[in-house]
Coordinates of C-alpha atoms and ligand atoms in Angstrom, one line a residue:
X1 CA 5.5 -39.9 25.1
X2 CA 3.4 -40.5 22.0
X3 CA 1.5 -37.5 20.8
X4 CA -2.0 -38.3 19.6
X5 CA -2.5 -36.3 16.4
X6 CA -6.1 -37.3 16.0
X7 CA -8.2 -34.9 17.8
X8 CA -11.1 -36.1 19.8
X9 CA -14.5 -35.9 18.1
X10 CA -15.8 -32.4 17.8
X11 CA -12.4 -30.7 18.4
X12 CA -10.3 -28.9 15.8
X13 CA -7.8 -30.7 13.7
X14 CA -5.2 -28.4 12.2
X15 CA -4.1 -29.5 8.7
X16 CA -1.9 -27.1 6.8
X17 CA -2.6 -28.7 3.5
X18 CA -6.2 -27.8 3.7
X19 CA -5.4 -24.1 3.2
X20 CA -5.7 -24.2 -0.5
X21 CA -8.9 -26.2 -0.3
X22 CA -10.6 -23.5 1.7
X23 CA -8.8 -20.6 -0.2
X24 CA -9.7 -21.3 -3.7
X25 CA -13.1 -21.4 -5.3
X26 CA -14.4 -24.8 -6.5
X27 CA -13.3 -24.1 -10.0
X28 CA -9.7 -24.2 -8.9
X29 CA -9.8 -26.8 -6.2
X30 CA -6.9 -29.1 -6.0
X31 CA -6.7 -32.9 -5.7
X32 CA -5.4 -32.4 -2.2
X33 CA -5.4 -35.3 0.1
X34 CA -6.6 -33.2 2.9
X35 CA -9.7 -34.2 4.7
X36 CA -12.9 -32.8 3.4
X37 CA -14.8 -33.7 6.5
X38 CA -17.0 -30.9 7.7
X39 CA -15.7 -31.4 11.2
X40 CA -12.2 -30.3 10.1
X41 CA -11.6 -26.7 10.7
X42 CA -8.7 -25.2 8.8
X43 CA -7.1 -22.8 11.3
X44 CA -4.0 -22.4 9.2
X45 CA -5.8 -21.0 6.3
X46 CA -4.2 -17.7 5.4
X47 CA -6.7 -16.5 2.8
X48 CA -10.3 -17.3 2.7
X49 CA -12.5 -17.6 -0.3
X50 CA -14.6 -14.7 1.1
X51 CA -11.5 -12.5 0.7
X52 CA -11.5 -13.0 -3.1
X53 CA -12.8 -10.0 -5.0
X54 CA -14.1 -10.6 -8.4
X55 CA -13.3 -8.5 -11.5
X56 CA -16.9 -7.4 -11.6
X57 CA -16.7 -5.9 -8.1
X58 CA -13.7 -3.8 -9.0
X59 CA -15.4 -2.8 -12.2
X60 CA -18.7 -1.9 -10.4
X61 CA -16.8 0.5 -8.2
X62 CA -14.9 2.0 -11.1
X63 CA -18.1 2.4 -13.1
X64 CA -19.8 4.1 -10.2
X65 CA -17.0 6.6 -9.8
X66 CA -17.0 7.3 -13.5
X67 CA -20.7 8.0 -13.4
X68 CA -20.1 10.5 -10.5
X69 CA -17.2 12.5 -11.9
X70 CA -15.9 13.7 -15.3
X71 CA -12.3 13.4 -14.1
X72 CA -10.4 10.5 -15.8
X73 CA -7.2 10.3 -13.6
X74 CA -3.8 9.5 -15.0
X75 CA -2.1 9.6 -11.6
X76 CA -3.2 8.2 -8.3
X77 CA -1.8 9.2 -4.9
X78 CA -2.2 7.3 -1.7
X79 CA -1.6 9.5 1.3
X80 CA 0.1 8.1 4.3
X81 CA -0.5 8.9 8.0
X82 CA -0.6 12.7 8.4
X83 CA 0.0 13.3 4.7
X84 CA -3.6 13.8 3.6
X85 CA -3.1 17.4 2.8
X86 CA -1.7 16.5 -0.6
X87 CA -5.4 16.1 -1.8
X88 CA -6.3 19.6 -0.7
X89 CA -4.2 21.1 -3.5
X90 CA -6.2 19.5 -6.3
X91 CA -8.2 22.0 -8.4
X92 CA -11.8 21.4 -9.6
X93 CA -12.3 18.8 -7.0
X94 CA -14.9 16.0 -6.8
X95 CA -14.6 14.2 -3.6
X96 CA -16.4 11.2 -2.1
X97 CA -16.5 9.8 1.4
X98 CA -15.3 6.2 1.3
X99 CA -18.6 5.3 3.0
X100 CA -20.5 6.5 -0.1
X101 CA -18.5 4.5 -2.6
X102 CA -19.9 1.1 -3.4
X103 CA -17.5 -1.6 -2.5
X104 CA -14.9 0.7 -0.8
X105 CA -13.5 -0.3 2.6
X106 CA -13.7 2.2 5.5
X107 CA -10.8 4.0 7.1
X108 CA -10.6 3.6 10.8
X109 CA -7.2 5.2 11.7
X110 CA -6.7 8.8 13.0
X111 CA -4.9 10.9 10.4
X112 CA -6.7 9.0 7.5
X113 CA -9.7 11.1 6.6
X114 CA -11.4 8.5 4.4
X115 CA -12.1 10.5 1.3
X116 CA -11.3 9.9 -2.3
X117 CA -10.6 13.2 -4.1
X118 CA -10.4 13.7 -7.9
X119 CA -9.0 16.9 -9.4
X120 CA -6.4 18.6 -11.5
X121 CA -2.8 19.2 -10.5
X122 CA -0.4 21.0 -12.8
X123 CA -2.2 19.8 -16.0
X124 CA -2.6 16.2 -14.8
X125 CA -5.8 14.6 -13.7
X126 CA -5.3 12.9 -10.4
X127 CA -7.2 10.8 -7.8
X128 CA -6.0 11.0 -4.3
X129 CA -6.8 8.7 -1.3
X130 CA -7.0 10.7 1.9
X131 CA -6.5 7.7 4.0
X132 CA -5.5 4.1 3.3
X133 CA -6.4 0.7 4.6
X134 CA -4.1 -1.4 6.8
X135 CA -4.1 -5.1 7.6
X136 CA -4.2 -4.3 11.3
X137 CA -7.6 -2.7 10.9
X138 CA -8.9 -6.2 10.2
X139 CA -9.1 -5.8 6.4
X140 CA -8.0 -8.7 4.2
X141 CA -5.0 -7.7 2.0
X142 CA -7.3 -7.9 -1.0
X143 CA -9.4 -5.2 0.6
X144 CA -6.5 -3.0 1.7
X145 CA -5.4 -3.0 -2.0
X146 CA -8.9 -2.8 -3.5
X147 CA -8.5 0.9 -4.6
X148 CA -5.3 0.1 -6.6
X149 CA -7.2 -2.1 -9.1
X150 CA -10.0 0.3 -9.2
X151 CA -7.5 3.0 -10.2
X152 CA -6.2 0.7 -13.0
X153 CA -9.8 0.4 -14.3
X154 CA -10.2 4.2 -14.2
X155 CA -7.2 4.5 -16.5
X156 CA -4.5 5.5 -14.0
X157 CA -0.9 4.9 -15.3
X158 CA 1.2 6.0 -12.4
X159 CA 0.7 5.4 -8.7
X160 CA 2.4 7.5 -6.0
X161 CA 2.4 5.9 -2.6
X162 CA 3.4 7.8 0.6
X163 CA 3.7 6.6 4.1
X164 CA 5.0 7.5 7.6
X165 CA 7.8 5.2 8.7
X166 CA 10.3 4.7 11.4
X167 CA 14.0 4.7 10.5
X168 CA 16.5 2.0 11.2
X169 CA 19.4 3.3 9.0
X170 CA 21.9 5.1 11.2
X171 CA 22.2 8.2 9.0
X172 CA 18.4 8.9 8.9
X173 CA 16.6 11.4 11.1
X174 CA 12.9 12.3 11.8
X175 CA 11.8 14.7 9.1
X176 CA 13.9 13.0 6.4
X177 CA 12.1 12.0 3.2
X178 CA 13.1 8.6 1.9
X179 CA 12.6 7.7 -1.7
X180 CA 11.7 4.0 -1.7
X181 CA 14.0 2.1 -4.0
X182 CA 12.9 -1.4 -2.9
X183 CA 10.8 -3.1 -0.3
X184 CA 10.7 -6.1 2.0
X185 CA 7.1 -7.4 2.0
X186 CA 7.2 -9.3 5.3
X187 CA 3.6 -10.4 5.2
X188 CA 4.2 -11.6 1.6
X189 CA 7.2 -13.6 2.6
X190 CA 5.0 -15.7 4.9
X191 CA 2.2 -16.1 2.4
X192 CA 0.0 -13.1 3.3
X193 CA -0.1 -11.7 -0.2
X194 CA -3.0 -9.8 -1.9
X195 CA -2.3 -11.8 -5.0
X196 CA -2.9 -15.1 -3.3
X197 CA -5.7 -17.2 -4.6
X198 CA -6.7 -17.7 -8.2
X199 CA -4.9 -15.2 -10.5
X200 CA -7.0 -12.7 -12.3
X201 CA -5.3 -12.7 -15.7
X202 CA -7.2 -9.6 -16.8
X203 CA -5.1 -7.7 -14.3
X204 CA -1.7 -9.4 -14.7
X205 CA 0.4 -12.6 -14.7
X206 CA 0.4 -15.3 -12.1
X207 CA 4.0 -14.7 -11.2
X208 CA 4.8 -11.0 -11.5
X209 CA 8.4 -9.8 -11.2
X210 CA 9.1 -7.3 -8.4
X211 CA 12.8 -6.6 -9.2
X212 CA 12.0 -3.1 -10.6
X213 CA 8.8 -2.1 -8.9
X214 CA 9.9 1.4 -7.9
X215 CA 10.4 3.2 -11.2
X216 CA 14.0 4.3 -11.6
X217 CA 13.4 7.3 -13.8
X218 CA 10.8 8.7 -11.3
X219 CA 13.3 8.1 -8.5
X220 CA 16.0 10.1 -10.4
X221 CA 13.5 12.8 -11.3
X222 CA 12.5 13.2 -7.6
X223 CA 16.1 13.5 -6.5
X224 CA 16.7 16.2 -9.2
X225 CA 13.5 18.1 -8.0
X226 CA 14.7 17.9 -4.4
X227 CA 18.0 19.5 -5.4
X228 CA 16.2 22.3 -7.3
X229 CA 13.8 22.8 -4.3
X230 CA 16.8 23.0 -1.9
X231 CA 15.7 20.1 0.2
X232 CA 18.2 17.5 -0.8
X233 CA 19.8 17.9 2.7
X234 CA 17.0 15.7 4.1
X235 CA 16.4 13.4 1.2
X236 CA 17.4 9.8 1.5
X237 CA 16.9 6.7 -0.7
X238 CA 16.4 3.3 0.8
X239 CA 14.6 0.0 1.5
X240 CA 11.1 0.1 3.2
X241 CA 9.8 -2.9 5.0
X242 CA 6.1 -3.6 5.6
X243 CA 5.2 -5.3 8.8
X244 CA 1.7 -6.2 10.0
X245 CA 1.4 -3.9 13.0
X246 CA -0.4 -2.4 14.8
X247 CA 2.3 -2.5 17.5
X248 CA 5.6 -0.7 16.9
X249 CA 8.8 -2.8 16.9
X250 CA 10.3 -4.4 19.9
X251 CA 14.1 -3.8 20.3
X252 CA 14.9 -7.3 19.1
X253 CA 12.7 -6.8 16.0
X254 CA 14.3 -3.5 15.3
X255 CA 17.8 -5.0 15.5
X256 CA 16.7 -7.8 13.2
X257 CA 15.3 -5.4 10.6
X258 CA 18.4 -3.3 10.8
X259 CA 20.7 -6.4 10.2
X260 CA 18.6 -7.4 7.3
X261 CA 19.3 -4.1 5.5
X262 CA 16.0 -2.4 6.1
X263 CA 16.2 1.4 6.2
X264 CA 12.7 2.2 7.2
X265 CA 9.7 0.3 8.5
X266 CA 6.0 0.8 8.4
X267 CA 2.7 -1.0 8.2
X268 CA 1.5 -0.4 4.6
X269 CA 2.6 0.3 1.0
X270 CA 4.3 -3.0 0.0
X271 CA 1.0 -4.8 -0.6
X272 CA -0.3 -1.9 -2.6
X273 CA 2.9 -1.8 -4.7
X274 CA 2.7 -5.6 -5.4
X275 CA -0.8 -5.2 -6.7
X276 CA 0.1 -2.0 -8.7
X277 CA 3.1 -3.7 -10.3
X278 CA 1.0 -6.8 -11.1
X279 CA -1.4 -4.7 -13.1
X280 CA 1.3 -2.7 -14.9
X281 CA 1.2 0.6 -13.0
X282 CA 4.3 2.7 -12.8
X283 CA 5.1 3.3 -9.1
X284 CA 6.8 6.0 -7.1
X285 CA 7.0 5.7 -3.4
X286 CA 8.2 7.8 -0.5
X287 CA 8.4 7.4 3.2
X288 CA 8.4 10.4 5.6
X289 CA 10.6 9.4 8.5
X290 CA 8.6 10.3 11.5
X291 CA 10.7 8.6 14.2
X292 CA 13.8 6.6 14.8
X293 CA 13.0 3.0 15.7
X294 CA 14.5 2.3 19.1
X295 CA 17.3 -0.2 18.8
X296 CA 19.0 0.1 22.2
X297 CA 17.9 -1.2 25.6
X298 CA 19.5 2.0 27.0
X299 CA 17.2 4.3 25.0
X300 CA 14.2 5.5 27.0
X301 CA 12.4 7.0 24.0
X302 CA 9.3 5.4 22.6
X303 CA 7.2 6.1 19.5
X304 CA 3.5 6.9 19.4
X305 CA 1.0 7.7 16.7
X306 CA 0.5 11.4 17.7
X307 CA 4.2 12.0 17.3
X308 CA 4.0 10.3 13.8
X309 CA 1.2 12.6 12.8
X310 CA 3.0 15.7 14.2
X311 CA 6.0 15.1 12.0
X312 CA 3.6 14.6 9.0
X313 CA 2.2 18.1 9.7
X314 CA 5.7 19.6 10.0
X315 CA 6.9 18.2 6.7
X316 CA 3.6 18.4 4.8
X317 CA 4.5 21.4 2.7
X318 CA 7.8 19.9 1.6
X319 CA 6.2 16.6 0.7
X320 CA 3.4 18.4 -1.2
X321 CA 5.8 20.6 -3.2
X322 CA 8.0 17.6 -4.1
X323 CA 5.0 15.4 -5.2
X324 CA 3.4 18.3 -7.1
X325 CA 6.5 19.0 -9.1
X326 CA 7.0 15.3 -9.8
X327 CA 3.4 15.0 -11.1
X328 CA 3.9 18.0 -13.3
X329 CA 6.9 16.4 -14.9
X330 CA 5.5 12.9 -15.3
X331 CA 5.1 11.8 -18.9
X332 CA 1.7 10.4 -19.6
X333 CA 1.0 7.8 -22.4
X334 CA -2.7 8.2 -22.4
X335 CA -3.5 4.5 -22.3
X336 CA -7.1 5.0 -21.6
X337 CA -8.0 1.8 -19.7
X338 CA -11.2 3.4 -18.5
X339 CA -12.4 3.1 -22.1
X340 CA -10.6 -0.2 -22.9
X341 CA -11.7 -2.1 -19.8
X342 CA -9.0 -4.6 -18.9
Ligands
LIG401 O1 -0.5 4.6 6.4 P1 0.9 4.7 6.9 O2 1.7 3.5 6.5 O3 1.5 6.0 6.6 O4 0.8 4.6 8.5 C1 1.8 4.5 9.4 C2 1.8 3.0 9.9 C3 0.7 3.1 10.9 O5 -0.6 3.0 10.3 C4 0.8 4.4 11.5 C5 1.6 4.4 12.8 O6 1.7 5.7 13.3 O7 1.5 5.2 10.6
GUN402 N1 6.2 -0.4 12.0 C1 6.3 0.9 12.2 N2 5.5 1.8 11.6 C2 5.7 3.1 11.7 N3 5.0 4.1 11.2 C3 5.6 5.3 11.7 N4 6.6 5.0 12.5 C4 6.7 3.6 12.5 C5 7.6 2.7 13.2 O1 8.5 3.1 13.9 N5 7.3 1.4 13.0

């Protein structure tokens, strides 16, 4: 039977090559042979021009924050599900609800308070996100990673990312803390990447390397600190995979991830780290293992968000002590990007 590829008048024609036509602004339009007919709707477009955020928009948010606080942070922390208490330890705080910050997205997930907190921690000036943004909330990846570029413009040099994750590695247990040594950015592998679209050369190169995006010295330092704090018994190091969510994994998906060498899986972080690495931030990441990902059809357990938050509460002090000591020992270069706008 012959399949008629030409849709009847008024119906949708799916044309993968039109992605880039609709993605990029007119200044970067290609000489694609795709139809420019207004009746053609590009359903396969994976990034829309409305998702693009201009340098000015990041700068406006950074300028607004700098007009509201005297703090000029060197370190930024993104708190994962149930780990927002890290922000409470900052001294001399200035804090802002996301809803009050021009250009900032809103947090919609339980366990993500939606506040940006500036303050001092062990002699370092920090900014802490109590709540992050996820793809599954409906944000574009450019929006989920929006704060990272704002941090760069504020002069931040080091980004600490934390998350709640399910474990696939056989030796991992709920309550373990995994230092992230690498990631698999599943959305990125299929073209859902916050760096898609015209490159902003002011932030970084078109083709950034990701082979050393989790700083090795910081990883070693964190392992040393864990030893000194007597918590190395539940420290792990491994590979984190970002999936889109919001559902947790099916058993077949869990088995696939395990076979691929993924140690822990979550719904965030990798996109933020891609953007941070692109603009030259040093990154340290950790996953709090909140549950085992079910890999057996015989297993009757199932994961839920309340359980994830509960493990976050139980381990919050340990995570906080580890991160605090790490921050106190981070060396700062004092590249003041907030004065030398990129
Ligand atoms: O923000 P993170 O990555 O810590 O949140 C994880 C993934 C989901 O948002 C949520 C599932 O419980 O926790
Ligand atoms: N995808 C995913 N995210 C999580 N966040 C916390 N636990 C999990 C999990 O098991 N899977």
